[in-house]
C-alpha cells in the first residue's frame, strides 16, 4: 500500500478499524502502516502501533525518485489503471453497506455527505469551512505541518553534521539506532512530562518521532557522496557553504526525500495519537474520541475519511516537490 | 636558473602499514612543459598525482610548486580525472559545472557564466552551457571537465588517464585539443597515462614509472615538432623509435608475460 487512496480501504479492513475506533484501531492497521511508506488511510487509522515498525522497515529502503516511465499509455487506459480498483471498491462497499443496513457500517455516500455537512458547508467567505472545521481540522493540519517542518529542518541539519564526520557518526550511531527502534507513540508520555498538555506537547511528540527517519537518511546520503566528487570539491577548493549546497545536499537528495516520506507518515500518526490523550480540547483526534464516546459512528467514519484524504494529499505534495527539485537522471 | 614550476623531491609513500607504493621519486617539471607519466597499472602513477595535487600527504619527501611546499591543495591547480561522469556534478548545468572553481573567488553569477562560456568555447563546446552533463556524449563530458579545470586558470594542470575511457577517434580529438591548449596557453601539464603511444604523441618529455615500489625508470625527451598530427607524426621514424624505447622501459625484456 503506497499512499492509500481515501476510498481504497476495503470493507474488511475498514470494518476492523471501525469496530473500536478509539483503542482497537491501533492494533488493526498497525501492521499495514509498518509495511511501507503509506500515508493513506492505513497510516491515519493505525495511530498507535504502526509507527515503530514503519521507521524500522522504511529507513533501509531508499527508492529513487520518480522512475522515468515512458508515457506511451493512452489516457483512458491510464485512468482505468489508476482509478479502476478504488472505484470498484467504493461501489462494492456502498452496495454491501446498504444491503446489510448496519448502523456501524454506514454506506460511503452517507459518510461523504456527513463530512460535507460537518466541515465543508460553511460560508463562502471562509472557504466553505464550518465552525467545526475551524475548531478541529485547522489546528490538526497546523500541528502536522509545523511538526513535520520542524522535524524535516532539524533532521536535515543534524544529518548533514553527522554524515560529514565519521567520528560523530560512529559516536551517535548507537543512540540513533536506539531512538529509531523505540515506537514513537511510546515517547508521547515523555513529552507530556516535559511539556504542558496542549499544542507544545503535541508538536514535541511529532518532532521527536518524525525527526529520526530524516536524520538517519540524510546522514547516510551524505556519507554516500561519490568519493571522486569529494576530491573534485577539494581540488576546486570549494567553500563549505558551496560544498553543502552544490554537493552534499544534491547527492543526498533521494535519501532525504525517502526520509521525508517516512517522517510525513509519522507526523500524521503522532498528530492523531497526541490528540487522543485526555486533556486535549480540539483537533481531529479529539473529535474522533469524542464521536466514539457519543457512539456517533458517522462522524468516526468521516474523520477516518478525512485523515486518509489529508495523508494522501500531503504525500502527493511531497512527491511533487521531489520531482520539482530533482534534475539529474 | 629557469623557473621550476613543479619539484618533487625524494618522495616516497605507503598506505598505512602496507608495502611502499612509491620510493625516492625525483622529478622536476619546468614552466610550460607537458610531461607524460607512463607506466603499468599499479606502479603508483595515481598516488604520485594525488601527492602533487595535495590530496594525499606523502609519507616521505616533499613536493614544491613555484617554490611553495604543497601541504594542502595548492592555489591555481587544475585536475582532470579519468571518470568524467562521476567527476562532473550531474545536477548542475554544464556552465555551472565549469564555473565551480570561480565560486571561491566570489564572482557574480553573470561574470561566472561569461567566464564559463569562454572556457567552453576554448574546448569546442560553445552553446552547450545550459545543458546538463548527462545530455552530452562521453567525449563532450570530458571536454566539460577540461573546461572546468581551465576555468581555475591553473598554473599546473594534472591529468589522470583523462582519455582512457574514450573511444579511439574521440581520444585523438582530445589529444589534439590538449596539445593546442598547451601550445597556445603555455600550460604546464603532468599527464598520467598507461598508453605508450599517447605518452609519446602528447608529451614534451616522457617519464617512465616502474612498479615495486614505484620509481622513475626512464626520463626521455621527445624530439618531435611541436605541432603534431595524428597521422603524419605517428609515421615519423623518431616517433616509432621513441615509442619502442618507452615500450622497452615500461616492459623490460624478460618481464613480459607470454
XYZ file of C-alpha atoms in Angstrom, chain A residues 77-271:
195
model
C -6.155 3.289 -20.094
C -4.163 5.273 -17.542
C -7.331 6.459 -15.820
C -8.673 2.923 -15.718
C -5.398 1.634 -14.247
C -5.330 4.232 -11.521
C -8.995 4.571 -10.655
C -10.434 1.196 -11.594
C -9.822 -0.592 -8.312
C -10.742 2.321 -5.995
C -13.989 2.974 -7.853
C -14.896 -0.696 -7.820
C -14.045 -0.981 -4.111
C -16.164 2.013 -3.154
C -19.034 0.705 -5.248
C -18.806 -2.688 -3.586
C -18.659 -1.036 -0.178
C -21.721 1.046 -0.985
C -23.727 -1.944 -2.150
C -22.656 -4.165 0.745
C -23.308 -1.495 3.387
C -26.750 -0.708 2.011
C -27.668 -4.377 1.828
C -26.517 -5.011 5.373
C -28.073 -1.864 6.824
C -25.948 -1.842 9.996
C -25.578 1.423 11.893
C -21.921 0.624 12.471
C -21.080 0.471 8.784
C -22.805 3.332 7.009
C -22.501 3.409 3.197
C -19.726 5.678 1.849
C -22.182 8.079 0.246
C -23.628 8.901 3.671
C -20.139 9.304 5.152
C -19.197 11.786 2.441
C -22.451 13.675 2.868
C -21.901 13.784 6.620
C -18.321 15.011 6.226
C -19.610 17.730 3.929
C -22.303 18.832 6.389
C -19.908 18.701 9.292
C -16.964 20.602 7.831
C -17.412 21.978 4.347
C -20.873 23.557 4.243
C -19.777 26.866 5.767
C -19.948 30.377 4.292
C -18.070 31.093 1.066
C -16.022 33.900 2.615
C -14.481 31.286 4.926
C -13.733 28.918 2.052
C -16.868 26.919 2.958
C -15.364 25.795 6.259
C -17.797 25.330 9.106
C -17.144 26.309 12.739
C -16.421 22.675 13.445
C -13.785 22.548 10.709
C -12.122 25.695 12.020
C -12.205 24.288 15.537
C -10.903 20.806 14.764
C -9.433 20.373 11.283
C -7.330 23.521 11.077
C -5.498 23.033 14.407
C -4.662 19.456 13.429
C -3.404 20.444 9.983
C -1.384 23.233 11.569
C 0.187 20.813 14.048
C 1.077 18.203 11.469
C 2.580 20.772 9.092
C 4.520 22.624 11.785
C 5.720 19.393 13.387
C 6.774 17.924 10.071
C 8.541 21.133 9.027
C 10.475 21.324 12.292
C 11.388 17.637 12.116
C 12.498 17.980 8.492
C 14.637 21.028 9.202
C 16.232 19.557 12.308
C 16.716 16.180 10.632
C 18.427 17.609 7.557
C 20.714 19.940 9.536
C 21.722 17.280 12.080
C 22.001 14.644 9.357
C 24.423 16.860 7.425
C 26.546 17.371 10.518
C 26.599 13.672 11.380
C 27.115 12.469 7.839
C 30.124 14.704 7.280
C 32.020 13.490 10.308
C 32.981 9.837 10.535
C 33.698 10.199 14.247
C 30.438 11.943 15.048
C 28.524 9.298 13.121
C 30.282 6.440 14.897
C 29.608 8.074 18.261
C 25.959 8.788 17.614
C 25.025 5.660 15.671
C 24.060 3.506 18.702
C 21.904 6.310 20.068
C 20.230 6.747 16.693
C 19.564 3.035 16.354
C 18.006 3.087 19.796
C 15.960 6.207 19.175
C 14.517 4.898 15.962
C 13.765 1.492 17.453
C 11.503 2.957 20.134
C 7.923 3.054 18.838
C 7.295 6.813 18.618
C 3.897 6.849 20.351
C 5.621 5.379 23.394
C 7.585 8.609 23.623
C 4.447 10.700 23.925
C 4.139 10.218 27.703
C 7.713 11.503 27.935
C 6.855 14.674 26.086
C 3.832 15.053 28.346
C 6.258 15.255 31.254
C 8.443 17.852 29.604
C 5.747 19.980 28.056
C 2.323 21.045 29.196
C -0.608 19.259 27.667
C -1.614 21.081 24.541
C -0.064 22.203 21.322
C 3.538 22.425 22.523
C 3.420 18.849 23.811
C 1.778 17.677 20.611
C 4.387 19.417 18.494
C 7.171 17.937 20.597
C 5.689 14.467 20.191
C 5.555 14.864 16.414
C 9.072 16.299 16.121
C 10.710 13.740 18.429
C 9.211 10.924 16.392
C 9.458 12.271 12.870
C 12.991 13.634 13.104
C 14.748 10.227 13.067
C 13.972 8.983 9.558
C 15.071 12.309 8.013
C 18.149 12.492 10.198
C 19.307 8.933 9.539
C 18.572 9.063 5.822
C 20.269 12.440 5.393
C 23.357 11.244 7.262
C 23.501 8.072 5.148
C 23.015 10.070 1.973
C 25.818 12.456 2.892
C 28.096 9.538 3.753
C 27.349 8.067 0.341
C 28.636 11.054 -1.626
C 30.770 9.889 -4.549
C 34.398 9.984 -3.270
C 35.671 11.306 -6.600
C 33.356 14.313 -6.261
C 34.798 14.970 -2.805
C 38.237 15.024 -4.459
C 36.893 17.411 -7.088
C 35.498 19.696 -4.390
C 38.857 19.590 -2.594
C 40.797 20.341 -5.775
C 38.461 23.216 -6.634
C 38.741 24.373 -3.012
C 35.014 24.915 -2.871
C 33.940 26.839 0.240
C 31.957 24.824 2.801
C 28.675 26.568 2.034
C 29.067 25.778 -1.665
C 30.008 22.193 -0.841
C 26.853 21.733 1.209
C 24.594 23.399 -1.329
C 26.145 22.027 -4.518
C 27.497 18.643 -3.455
C 26.207 17.172 -0.192
C 22.553 18.165 -0.428
C 22.047 17.229 -4.099
C 23.867 13.917 -3.584
C 21.767 13.064 -0.558
C 18.506 14.329 -2.018
C 16.966 10.961 -2.954
C 17.715 9.649 0.530
C 16.467 12.854 2.160
C 13.143 12.519 0.380
C 12.883 8.859 1.340
C 13.280 10.029 4.925
C 10.798 12.860 4.466
C 8.125 10.471 3.201
C 8.524 8.312 6.308
C 8.540 11.357 8.544
C 5.381 12.677 6.990
C 3.611 9.389 7.722
C 4.877 9.501 11.303
C 3.830 13.134 11.703
C 0.261 12.231 10.806
C 0.242 9.249 13.133
C 1.622 11.268 16.016
C -0.704 14.153 15.326
